Coordinates of C-alpha atoms in Angstrom, one line a residue:
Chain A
X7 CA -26.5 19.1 14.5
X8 CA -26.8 16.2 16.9
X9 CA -30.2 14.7 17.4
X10 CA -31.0 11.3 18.8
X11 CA -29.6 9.4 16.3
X12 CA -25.6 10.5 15.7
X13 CA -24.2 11.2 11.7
X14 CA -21.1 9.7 12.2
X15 CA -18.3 10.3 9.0
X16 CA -16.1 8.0 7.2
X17 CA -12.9 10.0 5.5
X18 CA -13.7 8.6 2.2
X19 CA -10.6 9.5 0.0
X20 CA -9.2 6.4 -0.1
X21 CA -9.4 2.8 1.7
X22 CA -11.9 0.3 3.2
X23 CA -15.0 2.8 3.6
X24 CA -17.9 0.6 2.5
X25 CA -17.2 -1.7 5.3
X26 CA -16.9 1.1 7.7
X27 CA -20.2 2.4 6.6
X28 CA -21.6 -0.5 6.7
X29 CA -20.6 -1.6 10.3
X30 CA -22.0 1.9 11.5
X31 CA -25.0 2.0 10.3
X32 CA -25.6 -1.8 12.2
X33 CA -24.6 0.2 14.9
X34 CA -27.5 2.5 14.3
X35 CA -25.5 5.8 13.5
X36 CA -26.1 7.9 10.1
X37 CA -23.1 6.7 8.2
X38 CA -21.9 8.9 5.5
X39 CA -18.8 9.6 3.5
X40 CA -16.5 12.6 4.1
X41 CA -14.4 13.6 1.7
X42 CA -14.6 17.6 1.4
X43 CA -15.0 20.3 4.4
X44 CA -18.5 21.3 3.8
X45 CA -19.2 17.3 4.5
X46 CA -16.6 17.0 7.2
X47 CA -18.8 20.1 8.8
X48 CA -21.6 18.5 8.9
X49 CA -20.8 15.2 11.1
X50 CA -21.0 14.7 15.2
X51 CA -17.9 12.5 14.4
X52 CA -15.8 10.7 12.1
X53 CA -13.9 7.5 11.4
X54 CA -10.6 7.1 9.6
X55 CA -10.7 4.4 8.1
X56 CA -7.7 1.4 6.7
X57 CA -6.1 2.3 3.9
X58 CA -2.2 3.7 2.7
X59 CA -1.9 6.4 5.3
X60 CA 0.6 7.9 2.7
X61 CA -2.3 8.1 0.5
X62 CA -5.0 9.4 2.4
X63 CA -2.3 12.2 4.4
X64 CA -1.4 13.2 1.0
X65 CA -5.1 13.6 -0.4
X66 CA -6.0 15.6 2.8
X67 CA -3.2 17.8 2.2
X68 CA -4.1 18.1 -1.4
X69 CA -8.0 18.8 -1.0
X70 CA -7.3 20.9 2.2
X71 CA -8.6 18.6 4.4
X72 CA -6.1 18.5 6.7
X73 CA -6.3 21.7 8.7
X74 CA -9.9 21.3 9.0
X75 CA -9.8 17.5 10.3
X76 CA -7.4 19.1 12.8
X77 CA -9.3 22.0 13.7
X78 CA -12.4 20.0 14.6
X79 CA -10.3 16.6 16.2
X80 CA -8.5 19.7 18.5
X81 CA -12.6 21.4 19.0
X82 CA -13.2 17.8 20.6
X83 CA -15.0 15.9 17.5
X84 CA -14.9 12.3 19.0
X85 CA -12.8 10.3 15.6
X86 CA -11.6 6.7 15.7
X87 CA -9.1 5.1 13.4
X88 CA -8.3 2.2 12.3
X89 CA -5.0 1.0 11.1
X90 CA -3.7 3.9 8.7
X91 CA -6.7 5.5 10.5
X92 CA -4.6 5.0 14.1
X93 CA -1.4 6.6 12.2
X94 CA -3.7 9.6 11.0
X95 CA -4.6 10.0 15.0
X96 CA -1.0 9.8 16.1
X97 CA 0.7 12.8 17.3
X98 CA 4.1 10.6 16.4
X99 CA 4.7 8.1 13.8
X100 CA 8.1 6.2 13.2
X101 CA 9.0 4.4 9.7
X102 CA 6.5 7.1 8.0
X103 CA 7.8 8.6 5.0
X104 CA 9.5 11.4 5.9
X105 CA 7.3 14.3 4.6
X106 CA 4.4 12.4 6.1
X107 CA 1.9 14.5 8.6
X108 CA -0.9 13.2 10.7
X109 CA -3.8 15.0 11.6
X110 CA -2.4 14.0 15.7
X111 CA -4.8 14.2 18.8
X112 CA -3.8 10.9 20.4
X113 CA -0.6 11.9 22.5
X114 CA 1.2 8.2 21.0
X115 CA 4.0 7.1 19.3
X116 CA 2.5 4.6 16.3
X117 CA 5.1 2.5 14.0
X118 CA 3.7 2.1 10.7
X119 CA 3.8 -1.3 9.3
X120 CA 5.4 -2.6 12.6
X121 CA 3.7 -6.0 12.2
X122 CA 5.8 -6.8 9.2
X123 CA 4.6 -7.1 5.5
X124 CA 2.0 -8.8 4.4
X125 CA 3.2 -12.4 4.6
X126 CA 3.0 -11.3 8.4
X127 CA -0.4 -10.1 8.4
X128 CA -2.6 -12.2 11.6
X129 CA -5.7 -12.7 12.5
X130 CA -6.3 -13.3 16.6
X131 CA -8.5 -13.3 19.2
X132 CA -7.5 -10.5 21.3
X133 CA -9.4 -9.1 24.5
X134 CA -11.1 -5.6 24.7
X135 CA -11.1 -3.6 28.0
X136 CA -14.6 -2.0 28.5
X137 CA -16.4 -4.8 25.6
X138 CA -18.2 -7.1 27.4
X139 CA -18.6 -10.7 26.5
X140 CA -15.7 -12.9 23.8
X141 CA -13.0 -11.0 22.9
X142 CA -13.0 -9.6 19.9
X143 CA -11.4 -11.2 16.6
X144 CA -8.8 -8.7 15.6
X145 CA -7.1 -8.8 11.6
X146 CA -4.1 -7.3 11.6
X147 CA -2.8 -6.0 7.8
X148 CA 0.4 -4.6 7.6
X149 CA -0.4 -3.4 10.5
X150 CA 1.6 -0.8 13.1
X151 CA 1.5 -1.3 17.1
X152 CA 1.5 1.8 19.5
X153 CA 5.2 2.2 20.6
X154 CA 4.8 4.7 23.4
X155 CA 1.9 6.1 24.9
X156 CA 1.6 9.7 27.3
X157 CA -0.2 9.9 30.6
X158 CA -3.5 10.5 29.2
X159 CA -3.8 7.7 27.4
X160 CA -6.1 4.9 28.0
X161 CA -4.5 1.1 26.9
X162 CA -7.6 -0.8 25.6
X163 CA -6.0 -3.9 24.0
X164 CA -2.9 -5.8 24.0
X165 CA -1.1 -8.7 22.1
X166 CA 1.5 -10.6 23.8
X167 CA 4.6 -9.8 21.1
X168 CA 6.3 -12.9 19.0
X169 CA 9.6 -12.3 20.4
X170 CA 9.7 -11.3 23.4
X171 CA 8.4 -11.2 26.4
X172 CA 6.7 -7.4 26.4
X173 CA 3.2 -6.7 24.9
X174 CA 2.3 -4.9 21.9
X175 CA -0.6 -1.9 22.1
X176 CA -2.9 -2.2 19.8
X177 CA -6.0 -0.1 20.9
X178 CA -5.9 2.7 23.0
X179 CA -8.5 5.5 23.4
X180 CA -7.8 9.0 24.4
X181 CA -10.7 11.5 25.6
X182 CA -13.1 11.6 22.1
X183 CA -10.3 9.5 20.4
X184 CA -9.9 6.1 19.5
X185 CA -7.8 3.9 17.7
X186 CA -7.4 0.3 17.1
X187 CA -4.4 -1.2 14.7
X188 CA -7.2 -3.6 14.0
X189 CA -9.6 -4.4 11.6
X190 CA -13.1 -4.9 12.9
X191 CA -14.8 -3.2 10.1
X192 CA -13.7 -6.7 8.3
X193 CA -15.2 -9.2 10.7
X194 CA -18.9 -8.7 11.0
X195 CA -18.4 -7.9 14.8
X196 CA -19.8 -4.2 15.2
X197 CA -19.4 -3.7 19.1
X198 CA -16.0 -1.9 18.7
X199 CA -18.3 0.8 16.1
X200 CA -21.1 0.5 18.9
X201 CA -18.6 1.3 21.3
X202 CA -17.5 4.6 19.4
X203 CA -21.2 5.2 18.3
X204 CA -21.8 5.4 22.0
X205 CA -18.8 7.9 22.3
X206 CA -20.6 10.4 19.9
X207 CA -23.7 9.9 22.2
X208 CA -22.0 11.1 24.7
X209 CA -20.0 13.8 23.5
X210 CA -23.4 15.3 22.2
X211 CA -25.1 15.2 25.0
Chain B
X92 CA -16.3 -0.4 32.7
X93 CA -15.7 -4.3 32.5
X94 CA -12.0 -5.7 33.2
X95 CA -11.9 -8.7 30.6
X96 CA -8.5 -9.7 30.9
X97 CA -6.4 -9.4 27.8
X98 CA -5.9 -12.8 26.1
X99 CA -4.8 -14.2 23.0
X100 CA -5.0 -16.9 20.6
X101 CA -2.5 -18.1 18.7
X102 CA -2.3 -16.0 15.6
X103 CA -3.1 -17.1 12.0
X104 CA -1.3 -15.7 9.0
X105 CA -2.3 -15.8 5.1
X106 CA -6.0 -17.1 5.9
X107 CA -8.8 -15.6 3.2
X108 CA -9.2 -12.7 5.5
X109 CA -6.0 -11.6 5.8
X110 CA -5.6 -12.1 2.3
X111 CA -8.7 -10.4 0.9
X112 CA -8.8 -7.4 3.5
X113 CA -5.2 -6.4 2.2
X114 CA -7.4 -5.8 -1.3
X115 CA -10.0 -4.2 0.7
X116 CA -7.3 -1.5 1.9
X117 CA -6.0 -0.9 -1.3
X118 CA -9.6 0.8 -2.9
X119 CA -10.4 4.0 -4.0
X120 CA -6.2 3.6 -5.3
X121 CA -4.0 3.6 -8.0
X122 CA -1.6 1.1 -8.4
X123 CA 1.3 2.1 -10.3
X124 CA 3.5 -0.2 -12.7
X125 CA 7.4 0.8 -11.8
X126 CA 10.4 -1.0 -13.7
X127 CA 13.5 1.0 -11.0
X128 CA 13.6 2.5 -7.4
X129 CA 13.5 5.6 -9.1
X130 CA 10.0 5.0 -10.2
X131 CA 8.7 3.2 -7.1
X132 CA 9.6 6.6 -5.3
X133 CA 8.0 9.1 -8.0
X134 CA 4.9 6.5 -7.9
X135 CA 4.8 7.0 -4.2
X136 CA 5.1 10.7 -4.2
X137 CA 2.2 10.9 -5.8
X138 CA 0.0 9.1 -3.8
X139 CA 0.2 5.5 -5.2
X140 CA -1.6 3.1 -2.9
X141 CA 1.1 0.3 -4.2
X142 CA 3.6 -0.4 -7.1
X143 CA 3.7 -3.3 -9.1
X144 CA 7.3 -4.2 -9.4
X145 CA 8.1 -5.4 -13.1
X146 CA 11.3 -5.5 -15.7
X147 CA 9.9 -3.7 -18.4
X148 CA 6.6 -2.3 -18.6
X149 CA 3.6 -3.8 -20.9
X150 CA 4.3 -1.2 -23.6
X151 CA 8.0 -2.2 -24.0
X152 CA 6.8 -6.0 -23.7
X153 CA 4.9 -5.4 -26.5
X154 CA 7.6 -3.8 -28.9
X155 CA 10.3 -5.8 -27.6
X156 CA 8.9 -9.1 -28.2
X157 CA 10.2 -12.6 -26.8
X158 CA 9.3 -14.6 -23.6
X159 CA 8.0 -11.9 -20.7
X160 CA 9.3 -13.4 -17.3
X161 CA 9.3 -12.7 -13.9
X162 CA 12.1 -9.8 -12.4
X163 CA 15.0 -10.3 -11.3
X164 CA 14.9 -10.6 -7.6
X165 CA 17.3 -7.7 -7.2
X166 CA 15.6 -5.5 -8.9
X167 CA 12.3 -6.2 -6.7
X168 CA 14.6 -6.3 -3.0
X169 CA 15.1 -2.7 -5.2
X170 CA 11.9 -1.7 -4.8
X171 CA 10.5 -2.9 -1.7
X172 CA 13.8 -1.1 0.2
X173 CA 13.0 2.5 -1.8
X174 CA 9.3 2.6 -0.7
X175 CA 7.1 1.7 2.2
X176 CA 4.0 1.1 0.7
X177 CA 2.7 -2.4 -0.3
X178 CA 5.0 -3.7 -3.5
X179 CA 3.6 -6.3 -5.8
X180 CA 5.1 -8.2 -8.4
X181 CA 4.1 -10.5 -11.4
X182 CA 4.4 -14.3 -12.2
X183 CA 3.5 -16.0 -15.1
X184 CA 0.5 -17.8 -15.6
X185 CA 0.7 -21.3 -14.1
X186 CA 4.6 -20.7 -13.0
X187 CA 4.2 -21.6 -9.2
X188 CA 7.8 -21.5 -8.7
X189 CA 7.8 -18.1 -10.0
X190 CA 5.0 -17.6 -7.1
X191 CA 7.3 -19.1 -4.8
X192 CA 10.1 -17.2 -4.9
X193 CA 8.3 -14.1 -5.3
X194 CA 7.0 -15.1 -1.7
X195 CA 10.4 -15.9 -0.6
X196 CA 11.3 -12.2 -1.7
X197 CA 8.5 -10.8 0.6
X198 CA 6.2 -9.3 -1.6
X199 CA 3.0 -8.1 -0.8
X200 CA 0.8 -9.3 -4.0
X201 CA 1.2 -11.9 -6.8
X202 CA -0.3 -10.7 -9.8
X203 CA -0.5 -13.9 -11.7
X204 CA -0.2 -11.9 -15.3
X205 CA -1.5 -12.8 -18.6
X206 CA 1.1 -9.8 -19.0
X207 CA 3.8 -12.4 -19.0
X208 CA 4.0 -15.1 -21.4
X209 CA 2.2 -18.3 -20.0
X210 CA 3.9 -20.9 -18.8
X211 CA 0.9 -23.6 -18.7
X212 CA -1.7 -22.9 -21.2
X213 CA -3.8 -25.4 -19.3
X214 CA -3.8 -24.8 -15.5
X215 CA -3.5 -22.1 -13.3
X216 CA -1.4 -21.7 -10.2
X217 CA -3.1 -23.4 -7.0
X218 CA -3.2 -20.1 -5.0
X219 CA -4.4 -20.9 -1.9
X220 CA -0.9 -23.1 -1.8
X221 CA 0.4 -19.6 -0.6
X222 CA 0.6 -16.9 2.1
X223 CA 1.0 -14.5 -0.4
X224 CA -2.4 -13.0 -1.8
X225 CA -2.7 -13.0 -5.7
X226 CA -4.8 -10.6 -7.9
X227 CA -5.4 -11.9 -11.3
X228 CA -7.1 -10.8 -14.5
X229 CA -10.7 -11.4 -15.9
X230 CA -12.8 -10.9 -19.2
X231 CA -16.0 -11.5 -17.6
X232 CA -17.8 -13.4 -14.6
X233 CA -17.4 -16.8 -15.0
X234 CA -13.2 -16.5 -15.7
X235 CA -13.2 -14.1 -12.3
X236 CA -15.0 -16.6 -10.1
X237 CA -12.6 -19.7 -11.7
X238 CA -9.3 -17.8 -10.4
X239 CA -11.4 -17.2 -7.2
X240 CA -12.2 -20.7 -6.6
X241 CA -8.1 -21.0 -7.3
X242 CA -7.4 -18.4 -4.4
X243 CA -7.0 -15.8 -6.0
X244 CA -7.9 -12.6 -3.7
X245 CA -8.4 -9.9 -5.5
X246 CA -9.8 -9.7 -9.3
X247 CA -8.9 -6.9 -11.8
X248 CA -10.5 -6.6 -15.2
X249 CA -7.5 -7.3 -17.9
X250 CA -8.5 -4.8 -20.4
X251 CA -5.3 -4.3 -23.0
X252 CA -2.2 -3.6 -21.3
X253 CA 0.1 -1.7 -22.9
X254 CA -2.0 -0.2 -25.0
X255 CA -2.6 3.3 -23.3
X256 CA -6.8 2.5 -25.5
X257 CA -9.0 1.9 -22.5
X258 CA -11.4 0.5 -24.6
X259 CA -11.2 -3.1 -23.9
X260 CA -11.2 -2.3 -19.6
X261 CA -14.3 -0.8 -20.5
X262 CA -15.5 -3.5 -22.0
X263 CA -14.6 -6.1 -20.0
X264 CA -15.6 -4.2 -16.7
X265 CA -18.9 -3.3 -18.4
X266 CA -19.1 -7.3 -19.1
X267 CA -18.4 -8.2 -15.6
X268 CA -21.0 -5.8 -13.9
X269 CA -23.5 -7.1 -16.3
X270 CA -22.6 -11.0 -15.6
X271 CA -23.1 -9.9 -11.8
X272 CA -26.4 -7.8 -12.6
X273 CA -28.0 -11.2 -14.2
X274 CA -27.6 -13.6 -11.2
X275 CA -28.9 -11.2 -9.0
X276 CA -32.2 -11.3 -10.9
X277 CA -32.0 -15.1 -11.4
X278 CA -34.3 -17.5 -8.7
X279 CA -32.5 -20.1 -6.7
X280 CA -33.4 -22.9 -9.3
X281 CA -31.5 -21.1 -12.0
X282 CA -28.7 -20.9 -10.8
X283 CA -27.1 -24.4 -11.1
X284 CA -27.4 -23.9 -14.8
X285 CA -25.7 -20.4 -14.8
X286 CA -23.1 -21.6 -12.9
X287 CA -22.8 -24.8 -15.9
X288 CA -23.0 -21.6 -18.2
X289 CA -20.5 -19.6 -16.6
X290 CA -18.3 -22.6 -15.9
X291 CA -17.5 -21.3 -12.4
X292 CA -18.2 -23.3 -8.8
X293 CA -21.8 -23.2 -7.8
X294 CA -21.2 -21.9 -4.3
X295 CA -19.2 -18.9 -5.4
X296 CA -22.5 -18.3 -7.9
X297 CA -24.7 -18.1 -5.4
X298 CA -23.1 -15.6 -3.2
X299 CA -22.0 -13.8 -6.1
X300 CA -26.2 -13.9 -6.7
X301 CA -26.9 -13.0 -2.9
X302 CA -24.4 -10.3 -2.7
X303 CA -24.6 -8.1 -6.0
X304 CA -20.8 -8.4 -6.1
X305 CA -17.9 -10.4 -6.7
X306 CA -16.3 -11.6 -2.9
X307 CA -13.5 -10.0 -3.6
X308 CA -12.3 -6.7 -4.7
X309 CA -12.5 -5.4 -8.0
X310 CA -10.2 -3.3 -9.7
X311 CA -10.1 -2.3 -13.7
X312 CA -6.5 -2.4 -15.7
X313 CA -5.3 -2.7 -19.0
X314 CA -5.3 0.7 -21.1
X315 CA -5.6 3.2 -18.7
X316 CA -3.8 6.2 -20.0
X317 CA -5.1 9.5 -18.3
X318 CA -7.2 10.8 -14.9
X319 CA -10.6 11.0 -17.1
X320 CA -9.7 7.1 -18.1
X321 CA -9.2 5.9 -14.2
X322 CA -12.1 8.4 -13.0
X323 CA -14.4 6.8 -16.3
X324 CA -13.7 2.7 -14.6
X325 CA -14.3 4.0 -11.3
X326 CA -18.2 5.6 -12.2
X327 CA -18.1 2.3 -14.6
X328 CA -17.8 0.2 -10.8
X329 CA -14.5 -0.6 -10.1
X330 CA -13.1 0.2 -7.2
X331 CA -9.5 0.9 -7.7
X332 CA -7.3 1.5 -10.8
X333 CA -4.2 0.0 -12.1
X334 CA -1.7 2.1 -14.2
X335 CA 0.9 0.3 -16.2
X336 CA 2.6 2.1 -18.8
X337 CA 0.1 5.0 -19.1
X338 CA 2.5 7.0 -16.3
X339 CA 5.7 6.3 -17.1
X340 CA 5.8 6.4 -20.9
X341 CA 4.1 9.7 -20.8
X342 CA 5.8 13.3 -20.7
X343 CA 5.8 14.3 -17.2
X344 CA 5.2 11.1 -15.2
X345 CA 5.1 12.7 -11.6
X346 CA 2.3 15.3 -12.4
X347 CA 0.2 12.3 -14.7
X348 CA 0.9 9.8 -11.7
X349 CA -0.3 12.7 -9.1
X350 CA -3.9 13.6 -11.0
X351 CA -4.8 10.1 -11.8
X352 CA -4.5 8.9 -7.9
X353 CA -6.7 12.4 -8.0
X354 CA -9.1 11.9 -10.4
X355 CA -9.2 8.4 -8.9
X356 CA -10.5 9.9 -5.7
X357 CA -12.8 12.4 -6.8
X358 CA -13.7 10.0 -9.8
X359 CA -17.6 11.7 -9.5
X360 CA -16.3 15.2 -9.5
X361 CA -15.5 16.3 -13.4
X362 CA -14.4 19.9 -12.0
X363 CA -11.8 18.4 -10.3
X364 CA -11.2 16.1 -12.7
X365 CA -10.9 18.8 -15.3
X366 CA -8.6 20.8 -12.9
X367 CA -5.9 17.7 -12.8
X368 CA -6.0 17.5 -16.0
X369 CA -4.7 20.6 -17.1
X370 CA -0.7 20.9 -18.3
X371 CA -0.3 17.2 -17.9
X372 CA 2.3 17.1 -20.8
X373 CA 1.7 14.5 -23.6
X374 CA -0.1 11.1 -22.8
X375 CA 1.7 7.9 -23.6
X376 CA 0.9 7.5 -28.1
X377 CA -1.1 4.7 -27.7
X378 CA -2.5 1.6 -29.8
X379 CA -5.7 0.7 -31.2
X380 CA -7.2 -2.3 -30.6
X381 CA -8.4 -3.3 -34.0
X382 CA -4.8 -3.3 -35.2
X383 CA -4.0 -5.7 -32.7
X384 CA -3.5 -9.3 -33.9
X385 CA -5.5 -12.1 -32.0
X386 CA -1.9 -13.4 -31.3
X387 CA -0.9 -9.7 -29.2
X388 CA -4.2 -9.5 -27.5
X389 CA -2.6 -10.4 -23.5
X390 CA -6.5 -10.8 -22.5
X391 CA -6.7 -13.8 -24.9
X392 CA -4.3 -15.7 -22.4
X393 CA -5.7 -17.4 -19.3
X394 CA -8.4 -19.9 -19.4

């Protein structure tokens, strides 16, 4: 399955997927799009990508996705998630609807549209722990924030919070896992895909 | 691993970014017209991406008759408290105060609507005046890029809403794709006339030309009546669906509302399509367009 070059998947039933592919593939990963369990079988690792998480939790469910994504996220297939992809990768979620599941791995606490609605939604430069060089240019949409995080749980980004003097998590990585409330898949800046591209690499190895 | 130290700017709100990569998360989705709560909910149940928050859907516009405004601001705080996906709601052409207070209410999208009965048959609302990102309607190319170079975000073909006939999204996706297709083959010289033919801003021309697609998501409306109608704009390049009164005039409104957000995903699939489509109850009844007078044909308004 994994030669030199990585097939990385994008969960393609709903969201910004073109984007994703595209920002892999400048990342030099095989970028495809997942959206059955033969396909899903056949990548070294997947990306969730933004979208409704309502949406893409309910398609998954519907097209028996679900157990499978679980099954292989739990077998150690490294998967990053952004946005509704992060709330897919939560083990909790607060202000989800509440018949909403998550595929889990990331031992978190995520609050779905915690950033506020979209007359909220930011754009900010916002540093990256292990990315070297400027830090990268997040775009927050509707976006949620990490409210609590276990011991095995990595903090890779933080934004100072509006109203107070505490700091919101916004990217944290787990073992195989990542997830960024984030957008970079919108900015032209690839190294946070280079840097899970590189965490495929690895896991293959 | 590096230690850069975690810094931030000050954060922007409502630039072009935020605006258009709202759109961007909305694809491969149905958006659902709701008139209640209890239709917001249902929409959401079934997987709707977003709900457009109007009084009375296009179908009921239509037999009704009179002026079509924007809702009542109750009825929207309605909405966006029964559901926690994005809610958008309509304003009519050129009302900006309509706009206004629809972003006072907190809504997620302005779709300026040729749904609604015009309010300036002359200009259109200056969109990048707001926070708010708006969606608005197009017959072809040249009318997408104008509300574009207005700030408009997010583009949906008009088609004939209220109808529950898909045949005019057809044709004004179809029209759109081909206006795109042309510049692409056109050589840099040519291009200052098509955009005097088009009657659209040079600069958006040309990266319309360089990219092979509008800069800003594309979604078909305006007719769409059953899964095999969203699934047939989706293979004809759009990438998203809206659903006005094709769900909620229909016979069973939750299962139609489920297998078109469906049928939207696995738009490429016809087995699955054919499987959603089964025991779907009656579709709404339906209009045809050549009965239409020029003075009910909504894609006739906007300029």
């Amino acid at each position: 399955m994994s030669s030199s070059t990585p097939v990385i998947g994008v969960l393609a039933l709903q969201g910004d997927v073109r984007e994703h592919l595209v920002a892999l593939a400048e990342a030099d990963a095989l970028a495809r799009p997942v959206r059955r369990a033969e396909e899903l079988a056949e990548v070294d690792g997947l990306v969730i990508p933004g979208g409704e998480s309502t949406t893409i939790s309910k398609l998954a469910l519907a097209f028996g996705l679900m157990e499978p994504l679980r099954e292989r996220v739990a077998a150690g297939m490294p998967a990053y998630g952004s946005c509704a992809g992060m709330i897919m990768l939560a083990d909790k979620i607060l202000d989800g609807r509440s018949d909403q599941e998550t595929i889990g791995g990331i031992d978190m606490t995520v609050r779905r549209n915690a950033f506020g609605r979209q007359n909220e939604s930011f754009e900010s430069a916002i540093g990256f722990k292990g990315l070297a060089g400027d830090p990268v240019h997040g775009v927050f949409i509707r976006a949620p924030w990490v409210e609590a995080v276990g011991a095995g749980v990595e903090v890779l980004a933080e934004l100072p919070a509006a109203d107070g003097p505490e700091s919101r998590i916004v990217a944290v990585r787990q073992g195989n896992l990542l997830a960024t409330s984030f957008h970079p898949e919108l900015t032209g800046d690839h190294r946070v895909h280079a840097y899970f591209v590189s965490m495929v690499e690895n896991a293959a190895r | 691993m590096s230690t850069t130290p975690i810094t931030a700017d000050q954060p922007q709100i409502g630039t072009a970014r935020v605006k258009r990569g709202m759109a961007e998360q909305l694809k491969g989705g149905v958006i659902m017209d709701v008139v209640n709560a209890e239709q917001a909910k249902i929409a959401e149940d079934a997987g709707a991406v977003a709900v457009m928050a109007l009084e009375r859907v296009p179908a009921d516009i239509r037999k009704d008759g009179g002026v079509a405004r924007m809702s009542d601001p109750d009825m929207i705080d309605g909405i966006i408290n029964a559901v926690s996906i994005p809610v958008m709601a309509k304003s009519r052409i050129g009302h900006f105060v309509e706009a206004q207070v629809l972003q006072a209410l907190g809504v997620d999208y302005i779709d300026e609507s040729e749904v609604l009965t015009p309010a300036d048959e002359v200009n259109h609302s200056d969109k990048w005046a707001f926070t708010t990102p708006f969606v608005c309607g197009a017959t072809n190319l040249g009318e997408a890029l104008r509300r574009i170079a207005e700030g408009a975000a997010m583009i949906r073909s008009k088609g004939e809403a209220g109808t529950g006939n898909v045949v005019e999204a057809v044709r004004h996706m179809r029209q759109i794709r081909a206006d795109i297709k042309r510049l692409t083959t056109l050589d840099e010289t040519e291009l200052f006339v098509a955009a005097k033919n088009l009657q659209a801003p040079y600069e958006l021309v040309k990266e319309v030309a360089q990219l092979g697609k509008l800069p800003v998501v594309l979604f078909s409306a305006g007719g769409v009546a059953t899964p095999a109608d969203a699934a047939l704009m989706m293979q004809l390049g759009a990438e998203g669906v809206f659903v006005g009164s094709g769900i909620f005039k229909s016979g069973d409104p939750a299962k139609r509302a489920a297998a078109v957000v469906k049928a939207t995903t696995f738009f490429d699939d016809p087995k699955i399509i054919a499987d959603v489509s089964r025991g779907l109850g009656e579709a709404m009844v339906g209009i045809n367009c050549d009965t239409l007078p020029e003075s009910e044909r909504y894609a006739n308004r906007g300029w």
